[in-house]
């Protein structure tokens, strides 16, 4: 008997039955653009083996003008069909099913050839699109239908028509982007003509026995977005036009409301999909911030949807579904919704991977064959680098001892988990604990390893992490100054008027911590989160934007951040999440003072020079977040050991820009070497 009866109920689509209610949602990985189709196939085959009921590929362009970028992957030619056949064969060989997402970017295309209903530049694009004429519209519809036919020819089990997130079809639907006065604009009947024409022509092109998912924007989160009546009208019309399944899209890419970041509560938008249940006869999928089988099961059991879409969780763990089916949910590597190795990579034009699972999209590169000889391995430090190195070495058959001076595992992850909006890190810590418990690793907690303890091990991994940098400000030894570690660990209580020295990732985390009252976490209170960001009920407010706008809870204390360099704060934060941190802190009234030269810390607060003028910022507490230095006291052991058997990783190797992503990736690669 499964713990997830709704999740594991087959879904009969008429010509095919899906074994469970899990859709692996579309993700742009950048793999297709490498041209290494074996690698693309390996990525999807691993997820098919892991039990996803149905998968959707990353967005594939129907034509060059619709591509998100020049050169982006598409379904435009006979060659494309040949390449994609390698993917579908691998997936079918692994017992899976896969649909191709057809994505026309419209005005979001990063190209001067972008086309759209009207010549209105998107706020997130440098290019003004060309407004299509009648013949141009017909070409786009025909190209999308032809791409769908190619998907079928390539062996896909279906297609997903991307009608949400502010892409081409969505641009026709709303007056915000559609200012046309012909039969493609004006009334809603006219504005939905193009998506419906696309749906009808795609169905005609692929025949009846083929899955066609229509991804429909259920809450646009932009001004002049769709009303709920329009959403329902479209859903019904799309069903009539031949869709097999409706998938949920949440928010346009240009929306200034986060929809998938870690600070967004889990299942934050399932209530929106639930509104559509009963309005259509075809299955409806819900999406966004669903990352455990428990949540997926609850969402289905509560009637919010017929199926759940999860995307990033399949980067973190390709075996998500299989582990849930085996009753091993605790061993599913959790997606912490950080975006650090997935979406941030996409925007930096780098191959996608996963902070928690560096093997994602590297399936053919980071293989882990059993070691030729089982060695003894000592790992010092149970932060993300040490934990990963120990577990990976154990999986390869080595005999591993893991030393940790603290009373608990996790290192810096423990501090991250205390930041409001970063509670997902707790799940990562729990997963590491479950993996350790299931492994052969000998864990020595609360044990500060000395040189003698480490003698005789074949391999020594030093993963002792970092220590806070002392910025050397006169007076910092006084009672007003505390390190971020003292504050976040609870060794120091927060002050009432606080200056934060440093505007890097930790400075921002500390400012978030200080500007929330205890127990007030955006990620743990959906109603408060919706209020904070001004998300309204789409049935009352067009596009789901509440007329009151964002209403964050006030900060319980006065917080001001400082940095020495002039200019914008948060320049080193993630591309897809930095704006969220900046908006949150601004809304909480956190001050940001750049270009400060620190002079001293004293009972009056922080004295600094700016623009040639000496100023005092009144504060009863100054939190030092001035970066870190390696904690590498054991590094000298390398000289006493056989060459090549001592390895420094993570912050102990280099503190500059170190984060869990780099630490974990280094550990995985190292463990393959011995
Ligand atoms: P960081 O990002 O390098 O920032 C260090 C800050 O300290 C900078 O703002 C720097 O600004 C200041 N600073 C450096 N040397 C100083 C000195 N001698 N005196 C005074 N101020 C000094 O490091 P971090 O904040 O410690 O974060 C560590 C790593 O964790 C980073 O890689 C970060 O990306 C990652 N992290 C990321 C997040 C996130 O993305 N949300 C959260 C936590 C941590 P000035 O030089 O301008 O003064
Ligand atoms: Fe999830 Fe972060 Fe991995 Fe992306 S990088 S899949 S958000 S854990």
XYZ file of C-alpha atoms and ligand atoms in Angstrom:
730
model
C 0.000 0.000 0.000
C 1.541 3.268 -1.063
C 1.580 6.316 1.162
C 0.625 8.340 -1.921
C -2.528 6.752 -3.364
C -3.515 9.804 -5.402
C -0.020 10.275 -6.798
C 0.206 6.691 -7.978
C -3.255 6.451 -9.547
C -2.888 5.840 -13.277
C -4.296 8.496 -15.594
C -6.236 7.225 -18.608
C -5.959 9.621 -21.544
C -7.891 7.380 -23.937
C -5.156 6.238 -26.283
C -2.549 5.977 -23.522
C -2.530 5.480 -19.761
C 0.050 7.284 -17.649
C 1.258 5.195 -14.681
C 1.129 8.049 -12.169
C 0.160 11.682 -11.757
C 3.633 13.172 -12.018
C 4.659 15.333 -14.929
C 8.281 16.318 -15.215
C 7.768 19.916 -16.288
C 9.673 21.647 -19.038
C 13.145 22.960 -18.217
C 15.621 24.655 -20.432
C 18.879 22.810 -19.742
C 21.075 23.974 -22.608
C 21.855 20.308 -23.378
C 20.222 20.331 -26.817
C 22.390 23.266 -27.840
C 25.562 21.237 -27.123
C 24.678 19.044 -30.112
C 25.599 15.978 -28.018
C 22.363 14.052 -28.445
C 23.610 11.033 -26.473
C 23.944 13.342 -23.540
C 20.454 14.767 -24.073
C 19.114 11.218 -24.288
C 20.950 10.184 -21.114
C 19.425 13.103 -19.202
C 15.842 12.221 -20.108
C 16.375 8.452 -19.920
C 17.593 8.786 -16.319
C 14.347 10.590 -15.408
C 12.256 8.024 -17.306
C 13.964 5.223 -15.384
C 13.251 7.198 -12.228
C 9.527 6.854 -12.846
C 8.205 10.232 -14.072
C 4.755 9.503 -15.570
C 5.278 11.903 -18.458
C 8.100 14.321 -19.217
C 8.158 17.535 -21.199
C 11.297 18.704 -22.967
C 12.742 22.177 -22.712
C 11.178 24.691 -25.077
C 11.793 23.936 -28.762
C 11.360 26.733 -31.264
C 9.026 26.250 -34.235
C 10.996 28.736 -36.355
C 14.023 31.049 -36.034
C 11.999 34.169 -35.189
C 10.260 32.309 -32.352
C 13.494 31.022 -30.752
C 14.360 32.416 -27.314
C 17.856 33.138 -28.668
C 19.458 32.848 -32.076
C 20.643 29.241 -32.319
C 18.297 27.885 -29.633
C 17.066 24.317 -30.098
C 14.034 23.780 -32.267
C 11.879 21.442 -34.289
C 12.365 23.174 -37.590
C 13.960 20.650 -39.931
C 14.419 17.024 -40.934
C 17.771 17.077 -39.100
C 16.007 18.102 -35.924
C 13.735 15.087 -36.304
C 16.748 12.757 -36.610
C 18.374 14.237 -33.503
C 15.239 14.104 -31.407
C 14.617 10.511 -32.369
C 17.729 9.648 -30.333
C 16.040 11.176 -27.306
C 12.680 9.501 -27.722
C 14.291 6.104 -28.369
C 16.288 6.352 -25.147
C 13.222 7.419 -23.184
C 11.028 4.677 -24.596
C 13.815 2.156 -24.003
C 13.713 3.192 -20.356
C 9.938 2.716 -20.238
C 9.058 6.420 -20.202
C 6.928 8.861 -22.161
C 7.970 12.290 -23.340
C 6.304 15.295 -24.951
C 8.102 18.057 -26.825
C 7.383 21.581 -25.693
C 6.857 23.950 -28.595
C 7.850 27.383 -27.425
C 7.411 30.503 -29.501
C 9.000 33.321 -27.523
C 7.296 36.214 -29.338
C 8.585 39.490 -27.941
C 10.687 37.628 -25.348
C 12.974 36.401 -28.163
C 16.431 37.852 -27.578
C 16.747 38.883 -31.201
C 16.111 41.817 -33.465
C 13.908 39.493 -35.533
C 11.439 39.007 -32.690
C 7.771 39.100 -33.695
C 4.690 39.855 -31.608
C 1.067 40.951 -31.857
C 2.137 44.587 -31.362
C 5.464 46.383 -31.553
C 5.821 46.760 -27.785
C 9.206 46.015 -26.226
C 9.142 43.756 -23.158
C 10.723 45.278 -20.050
C 13.074 42.274 -19.875
C 14.202 42.490 -23.504
C 16.380 45.000 -25.342
C 14.590 44.377 -28.646
C 11.392 45.923 -29.953
C 9.489 43.204 -31.794
C 8.003 43.495 -35.231
C 4.193 43.602 -35.237
C 2.971 40.724 -37.392
C 0.719 41.261 -40.388
C -1.933 38.759 -41.456
C 0.511 36.695 -43.520
C 3.054 36.761 -40.706
C 0.486 35.435 -38.257
C -0.463 32.623 -40.618
C 3.227 31.706 -40.939
C 3.640 31.467 -37.161
C 0.578 29.254 -36.791
C 1.672 27.027 -39.667
C 5.216 26.747 -38.269
C 3.948 25.745 -34.832
C 1.686 23.080 -36.354
C 4.563 21.825 -38.522
C 6.816 21.614 -35.448
C 4.147 19.510 -33.734
C 4.042 17.177 -36.727
C 7.840 16.871 -36.566
C 7.589 16.043 -32.869
C 5.354 13.130 -33.736
C 7.691 12.037 -36.512
C 10.591 12.146 -34.030
C 8.765 9.683 -31.800
C 7.488 11.993 -29.093
C 4.362 10.891 -27.254
C 2.934 14.371 -27.367
C 3.569 18.074 -27.427
C 3.079 20.870 -24.974
C 1.987 24.152 -26.516
C 3.516 26.928 -24.469
C 0.654 29.352 -23.965
C 1.769 30.964 -20.714
C 4.587 32.835 -18.920
C 4.137 35.802 -21.244
C 5.355 34.070 -24.408
C 3.903 34.541 -27.909
C 0.463 32.976 -27.443
C 0.038 34.696 -24.092
C 1.005 38.009 -25.716
C -2.005 37.745 -28.009
C -4.347 37.019 -25.130
C -3.995 40.180 -23.093
C -4.473 43.842 -23.915
C -1.185 44.570 -22.096
C 0.700 43.312 -25.172
C -1.980 43.087 -27.835
C -3.070 46.491 -29.145
C -4.294 45.224 -32.500
C -7.494 46.450 -34.011
C -7.976 43.655 -36.550
C -9.533 40.223 -36.008
C -6.546 39.222 -33.789
C -7.058 41.994 -31.227
C -9.662 44.041 -29.404
C -12.374 41.816 -27.917
C -11.390 38.710 -25.956
C -12.887 36.587 -28.697
C -10.399 38.193 -31.077
C -7.449 38.046 -28.670
C -7.861 34.307 -28.100
C -8.215 33.609 -31.794
C -4.503 32.914 -32.257
C -4.022 30.454 -29.349
C -7.156 28.619 -30.453
C -6.087 28.536 -34.068
C -2.725 27.130 -32.939
C -4.461 24.490 -30.819
C -6.791 23.429 -33.649
C -4.035 23.296 -36.263
C -1.715 21.360 -33.967
C -4.412 18.776 -33.270
C -5.100 18.487 -36.971
C -1.355 18.067 -37.652
C -0.733 15.327 -35.086
C -3.974 13.323 -35.264
C -6.206 12.161 -32.433
C -3.924 9.600 -30.750
C -1.284 12.022 -29.544
C -1.034 13.954 -26.269
C -1.457 17.706 -26.663
C -0.912 19.679 -23.467
C -1.853 23.343 -23.519
C -0.013 25.403 -20.905
C -2.384 28.147 -19.938
C -1.524 31.206 -17.875
C -3.954 31.040 -14.957
C -2.666 34.129 -13.198
C -0.590 36.528 -15.280
C 0.639 38.769 -12.426
C 1.039 41.679 -14.845
C -1.135 44.782 -15.281
C -4.058 44.254 -17.680
C -3.600 40.499 -17.421
C -6.436 38.063 -18.069
C -9.544 38.124 -15.924
C -10.653 34.834 -14.404
C -13.665 34.680 -16.734
C -11.270 34.932 -19.654
C -9.109 32.133 -18.234
C -12.136 29.861 -17.939
C -13.400 30.837 -21.391
C -10.016 30.036 -22.895
C -9.692 26.738 -21.013
C -13.055 25.553 -22.335
C -12.285 26.683 -25.865
C -8.865 25.004 -25.805
C -10.528 21.783 -24.678
C -13.020 22.016 -27.530
C -10.168 22.714 -29.944
C -8.592 19.375 -29.044
C -6.272 19.649 -26.019
C -5.720 16.440 -24.036
C -4.460 18.128 -20.857
C -4.300 21.666 -19.452
C -1.141 22.659 -17.620
C -0.868 25.651 -15.303
C 1.342 28.637 -16.038
C 1.950 31.114 -13.235
C 3.087 34.675 -13.883
C 4.807 36.223 -16.861
C 8.580 36.352 -16.934
C 8.386 40.120 -16.669
C 6.171 39.954 -13.537
C 7.744 41.494 -10.453
C 6.369 38.802 -8.188
C 8.465 35.717 -7.485
C 6.797 32.456 -8.496
C 9.349 29.696 -7.981
C 12.095 31.060 -5.699
C 12.809 29.391 -2.383
C 11.023 32.145 -0.441
C 7.767 31.355 -2.281
C 5.714 29.049 -0.045
C 5.373 25.470 -1.166
C 2.344 24.814 -3.408
C 1.748 28.582 -3.381
C -0.430 28.557 -6.486
C -2.291 25.236 -6.267
C -5.391 27.196 -5.194
C -5.390 28.958 -8.562
C -5.492 25.676 -10.505
C -8.172 24.382 -8.140
C -10.476 27.143 -9.340
C -10.430 25.601 -12.807
C -11.321 22.121 -11.604
C -14.824 21.211 -12.733
C -14.821 23.819 -15.489
C -13.305 21.446 -18.060
C -13.542 17.732 -18.706
C -9.851 17.121 -19.509
C -7.178 16.594 -16.811
C -5.670 19.701 -15.269
C -2.099 19.931 -13.997
C -0.911 22.213 -11.230
C 2.580 23.528 -10.792
C 5.089 25.713 -8.894
C 6.911 24.987 -5.637
C 5.821 21.389 -5.280
C 8.915 19.479 -4.262
C 8.018 16.503 -2.086
C 5.717 13.517 -2.638
C 3.764 14.546 0.471
C 2.904 17.935 -0.965
C 2.098 16.464 -4.355
C -0.189 13.919 -2.711
C -1.941 16.585 -0.608
C -2.520 18.805 -3.624
C -4.135 15.916 -5.506
C -6.083 14.640 -2.488
C -7.518 18.132 -1.949
C -8.779 18.213 -5.516
C -6.524 21.072 -6.634
C -5.592 19.207 -9.813
C -5.563 15.845 -11.581
C -1.797 15.786 -11.935
C 1.211 17.679 -10.558
C 4.076 19.153 -12.490
C 7.524 19.232 -10.931
C 10.555 20.349 -12.866
C 13.592 21.277 -10.769
C 12.962 18.383 -8.321
C 13.926 16.111 -11.211
C 17.275 17.855 -11.494
C 17.891 17.318 -7.788
C 16.836 13.678 -7.971
C 15.991 11.793 -11.169
C 14.611 8.956 -9.021
C 12.059 11.134 -7.219
C 9.063 9.006 -8.254
C 10.748 5.630 -7.865
C 11.931 6.503 -4.354
C 8.452 7.719 -3.384
C 7.006 4.477 -4.742
C 9.489 2.444 -2.687
C 8.577 4.316 0.496
C 11.957 6.060 0.539
C 10.808 9.675 0.430
C 13.393 10.674 3.040
C 16.072 9.683 0.564
C 14.870 11.940 -2.249
C 17.513 14.629 -2.740
C 15.461 17.787 -2.279
C 15.264 20.713 -4.654
C 15.734 23.723 -2.389
C 14.454 26.113 -5.089
C 17.691 28.132 -4.975
C 18.020 28.459 -8.794
C 21.787 28.659 -8.322
C 22.806 25.897 -10.709
C 19.715 25.715 -12.902
C 18.029 28.991 -13.867
C 20.988 31.167 -12.924
C 23.102 29.030 -15.252
C 20.552 29.325 -18.041
C 20.663 33.105 -17.824
C 24.458 33.034 -17.782
C 24.369 30.856 -20.954
C 25.882 27.958 -19.002
C 24.738 24.369 -18.983
C 22.130 23.690 -16.326
C 22.931 21.495 -13.383
C 21.816 21.332 -9.759
C 23.401 22.579 -6.554
C 22.280 19.439 -4.724
C 23.051 17.062 -7.585
C 25.953 18.129 -9.824
C 25.330 15.009 -11.938
C 22.202 16.630 -13.382
C 22.866 17.236 -17.102
C 26.275 15.617 -16.579
C 25.005 12.032 -16.591
C 27.556 10.881 -19.137
C 30.421 12.822 -17.561
C 30.148 12.313 -13.803
C 29.615 8.575 -13.622
C 30.466 6.836 -10.363
C 31.847 3.378 -10.998
C 32.834 1.314 -7.947
C 36.436 1.953 -6.901
C 39.065 -0.515 -8.088
C 40.369 -0.831 -4.496
C 38.499 -0.027 -1.304
C 40.528 2.556 0.589
C 40.268 4.144 3.994
C 39.193 7.774 3.688
C 39.104 10.441 6.407
C 36.953 13.483 5.761
C 37.269 16.414 8.156
C 34.274 18.734 8.265
C 30.610 17.850 7.736
C 29.514 20.916 5.800
C 28.202 20.471 2.257
C 31.662 19.682 0.850
C 32.607 17.134 3.515
C 29.198 15.465 3.633
C 29.148 15.045 -0.128
C 32.727 13.779 -0.325
C 32.065 11.251 2.442
C 28.840 9.943 0.894
C 30.242 9.770 -2.621
C 33.359 7.936 -1.457
C 31.198 5.526 0.528
C 28.999 4.859 -2.519
C 32.109 3.931 -4.469
C 33.028 1.337 -1.867
C 35.576 3.155 0.273
C 35.620 2.951 4.075
C 34.965 6.479 5.224
C 35.264 8.247 8.587
C 33.742 11.719 8.783
C 34.913 14.024 11.584
C 32.841 17.058 12.608
C 33.830 19.353 15.472
C 30.285 20.684 15.994
C 27.488 18.713 17.576
C 25.503 18.650 14.335
C 26.219 18.185 10.660
C 25.734 20.898 8.049
C 28.281 23.657 8.681
C 27.137 26.845 6.914
C 23.919 25.094 5.791
C 22.764 25.273 9.416
C 23.073 29.062 9.310
C 21.312 29.306 5.942
C 18.378 27.257 7.276
C 17.742 29.936 9.912
C 17.106 32.689 7.352
C 13.402 33.458 6.825
C 12.551 32.236 3.358
C 15.385 29.701 3.267
C 13.684 26.964 5.268
C 14.199 24.554 2.371
C 17.779 24.161 3.606
C 16.346 22.187 6.533
C 15.169 19.578 4.046
C 18.670 19.395 2.619
C 20.109 18.831 6.106
C 17.526 16.117 6.768
C 18.409 14.461 3.488
C 22.113 14.438 4.325
C 21.265 12.896 7.716
C 19.140 10.199 6.041
C 21.880 9.446 3.522
C 24.500 9.200 6.256
C 22.268 6.878 8.262
C 21.837 4.623 5.235
C 25.542 4.681 4.377
C 28.567 2.929 5.775
C 30.174 6.245 6.800
C 31.443 6.357 10.396
C 30.384 9.758 11.719
C 32.314 11.294 14.597
C 30.235 14.276 15.719
C 31.476 16.771 18.295
C 34.991 15.527 17.583
C 37.759 17.917 16.601
C 40.127 15.725 14.607
C 43.820 16.154 15.433
C 46.749 15.089 13.283
C 47.064 11.809 15.173
C 43.439 10.879 14.392
C 44.104 11.240 10.701
C 47.236 9.159 10.556
C 47.118 6.008 8.468
C 44.123 6.831 6.255
C 44.772 6.197 2.572
C 43.101 9.476 1.617
C 42.493 12.622 3.643
C 39.863 15.170 2.630
C 40.055 18.517 4.429
C 36.646 20.195 4.184
C 36.855 22.405 7.238
C 35.085 25.326 5.576
C 35.476 28.991 6.355
C 35.738 31.457 9.206
C 34.324 35.009 9.129
C 36.788 37.636 7.909
C 37.796 40.226 10.496
C 37.495 43.520 8.622
C 39.860 45.141 11.135
C 37.586 48.059 12.037
C 38.774 49.734 15.258
C 36.351 48.948 18.093
C 35.114 45.702 16.503
C 36.300 43.830 19.604
C 33.700 45.724 21.695
C 30.240 44.448 22.674
C 28.403 46.210 19.812
C 30.012 44.150 17.063
C 29.040 40.537 16.385
C 29.834 38.197 13.529
C 27.051 36.875 11.296
C 27.783 33.400 12.666
C 27.210 34.562 16.251
C 23.946 36.238 15.279
C 22.506 33.470 13.118
C 23.507 30.658 15.471
C 21.692 32.416 18.316
C 24.866 33.077 20.333
C 24.122 36.809 20.026
C 20.615 38.302 20.264
C 19.597 40.773 17.566
C 19.764 44.476 18.451
C 17.060 47.052 17.797
C 18.949 49.408 15.520
C 21.384 47.363 13.508
C 24.118 48.163 10.988
C 25.174 45.330 8.686
C 28.727 45.557 7.354
C 28.871 43.868 3.943
C 26.408 43.597 1.063
C 27.253 40.131 -0.229
C 25.039 37.027 -0.005
C 25.507 36.782 3.739
C 24.892 40.498 4.327
C 21.579 40.105 2.511
C 20.726 36.968 4.460
C 21.469 38.730 7.734
C 19.342 41.736 6.716
C 16.462 39.344 5.908
C 16.925 37.657 9.291
C 16.880 40.999 11.115
C 13.930 42.468 9.239
C 11.577 39.621 10.102
C 10.034 39.016 13.528
C 10.652 35.535 14.973
C 8.277 33.085 13.334
C 7.460 35.535 10.533
C 8.721 33.722 7.480
C 7.380 34.450 4.022
C 7.768 30.840 2.957
C 5.691 29.460 5.820
C 2.569 31.603 5.687
C 0.850 31.669 2.303
C -1.706 34.350 3.159
C 1.023 36.667 4.460
C 3.196 35.951 1.429
C 0.359 36.763 -1.000
C -0.241 40.022 0.893
C 3.456 40.822 0.973
C 3.702 40.619 -2.818
C 0.274 41.998 -3.641
C -1.113 38.806 -5.191
C -4.881 39.001 -5.374
C -7.626 36.619 -6.314
C -7.724 36.459 -10.130
C -11.502 36.080 -9.905
C -11.643 39.593 -8.447
C -8.516 41.317 -9.692
C -7.447 41.142 -13.342
C -4.129 39.311 -13.699
C -4.196 38.488 -9.966
C -2.706 41.831 -8.934
C -4.364 43.085 -5.781
C -5.393 46.762 -5.886
C -3.637 47.366 -2.546
C -0.276 46.375 -4.051
C 2.508 44.824 -1.959
C 1.888 45.004 1.811
C 4.859 43.447 3.630
C 4.850 43.023 7.405
C 6.908 45.838 8.928
C 10.442 45.105 10.084
C 10.706 44.730 13.863
C 13.944 46.726 13.885
C 15.753 49.437 11.978
C 18.332 47.826 9.709
C 20.909 49.502 7.472
C 23.374 47.713 5.211
C 26.795 49.119 4.350
C 29.374 48.340 1.710
C 32.608 50.010 0.667
C 32.170 49.847 -3.065
C 29.902 52.468 -4.605
C 26.836 51.490 -6.593
C 24.146 48.882 -6.436
C 23.833 46.430 -3.570
C 23.561 42.724 -4.276
C 25.588 42.704 -7.485
C 26.917 39.245 -6.565
C 23.501 37.721 -5.869
C 21.930 35.231 -8.267
C 20.532 36.644 -11.499
C 17.092 35.153 -10.925
C 16.845 35.832 -7.191
C 18.864 38.996 -6.497
C 15.941 41.245 -7.488
C 13.699 39.395 -5.007
C 16.103 40.000 -2.103
C 16.521 43.648 -3.056
C 12.738 44.189 -3.363
C 12.010 42.444 -0.060
C 14.538 44.481 1.868
C 13.498 47.740 0.224
C 9.880 46.996 1.101
C 10.928 46.328 4.691
C 12.591 49.732 4.839
C 16.146 48.381 5.077
C 18.601 51.192 4.355
C 21.503 50.654 1.942
C 24.566 52.847 2.184
C 27.219 52.239 -0.468
C 30.659 53.804 -0.773
C 31.325 53.824 2.985
C 34.844 53.877 4.462
C 34.634 52.374 7.946
C 36.374 54.343 10.686
C 35.313 52.815 13.986
C 32.673 50.970 15.967
C 31.642 52.271 19.384
C 28.723 52.753 21.789
C 27.228 55.374 19.440
C 27.256 53.036 16.486
C 29.276 53.007 13.288
C 31.507 55.877 12.291
C 32.313 56.044 8.573
C 33.421 58.446 5.882
C 31.344 59.021 2.781
C 31.783 61.659 0.092
C 34.611 63.125 2.182
C 32.326 63.633 5.184
C 32.602 61.794 8.509
C 29.248 60.428 9.662
C 27.963 58.377 12.581
C 25.226 55.851 12.021
C 23.423 55.284 15.335
C 23.253 51.567 16.064
C 23.252 49.328 19.112
C 24.565 46.411 17.073
C 26.946 46.076 14.138
C 26.913 42.710 12.367
C 30.080 41.846 10.470
C 29.395 40.111 7.143
C 32.661 41.101 5.496
C 33.311 37.849 3.668
C 35.257 34.824 4.789
C 38.647 33.195 4.958
C 39.582 29.535 4.598
C 39.640 27.461 7.759
C 42.553 25.281 6.748
C 44.611 24.652 9.874
C 45.086 21.013 8.857
C 46.460 21.813 5.410
C 50.046 21.380 6.629
C 49.403 17.626 7.038
C 49.932 17.292 3.284
C 53.685 17.544 3.921
C 53.681 14.533 6.241
C 51.568 12.297 3.998
C 52.230 10.442 0.746
C 51.990 12.831 -2.209
C 48.547 13.212 -3.766
C 46.601 11.754 -0.822
C 45.620 15.023 0.913
C 42.798 17.029 -0.647
C 41.446 20.452 0.277
C 37.956 21.218 -0.953
C 35.224 23.847 -0.524
C 35.876 26.925 1.582
C 38.975 25.335 3.128
C 40.551 25.454 -0.318
C 39.328 28.918 -1.309
C 36.835 31.151 0.459
C 36.530 33.595 -2.420
C 32.972 33.309 -3.740
C 32.505 29.912 -2.113
C 28.963 28.628 -1.887
C 27.288 25.251 -1.476
C 27.082 24.804 -5.246
C 30.840 24.950 -5.699
C 31.557 22.995 -2.527
C 29.267 20.096 -3.484
C 30.413 19.977 -7.104
C 34.071 19.882 -6.019
C 33.339 17.063 -3.598
C 31.586 14.942 -6.232
C 34.475 15.357 -8.644
C 37.089 14.638 -5.992
C 35.421 11.431 -4.858
C 35.673 10.102 -8.415
C 39.443 10.417 -8.254
C 40.240 7.874 -5.538
P 30.767 38.115 -0.441
O 29.597 37.871 -1.308
O 32.110 38.051 -1.000
O 30.549 39.532 0.259
C 31.434 40.042 1.180
C 31.029 41.474 1.526
O 31.921 41.947 2.466
C 31.041 42.364 0.333
O 29.832 43.094 0.340
C 32.265 43.267 0.568
O 31.810 44.551 0.160
C 32.494 43.186 2.061
N 33.916 43.140 2.415
C 34.870 42.355 1.885
N 36.046 42.557 2.513
C 35.822 43.490 3.459
C 36.646 44.124 4.421
N 37.932 43.831 4.528
N 36.087 45.048 5.211
C 34.790 45.366 5.112
N 33.944 44.793 4.220
C 34.471 43.868 3.391
O 30.753 37.077 0.753
P 29.614 36.620 1.725
O 28.504 37.594 1.831
O 30.336 36.243 2.959
O 29.058 35.333 1.043
C 29.900 34.192 0.879
C 29.459 33.341 -0.274
O 28.221 32.762 -0.029
C 29.339 34.133 -1.534
O 29.878 33.408 -2.588
C 27.876 34.259 -1.723
O 27.530 34.272 -3.097
C 27.337 33.029 -1.059
N 25.995 33.302 -0.542
C 25.004 33.577 -1.400
C 23.756 33.880 -0.928
C 22.625 34.195 -1.865
O 22.795 34.164 -3.070
N 21.461 34.540 -1.389
C 23.503 33.907 0.419
C 24.544 33.623 1.290
C 25.785 33.335 0.786
P 32.775 45.794 -0.035
O 34.083 45.231 -0.445
O 32.103 46.664 -1.059
O 32.767 46.452 1.279
Fe 16.581 23.047 -7.249
Fe 18.646 24.658 -6.662
Fe 19.006 22.288 -7.867
Fe 17.911 24.310 -9.201
S 19.983 24.233 -8.392
S 17.227 22.193 -9.184
S 16.688 25.208 -7.608
S 18.250 22.645 -5.804
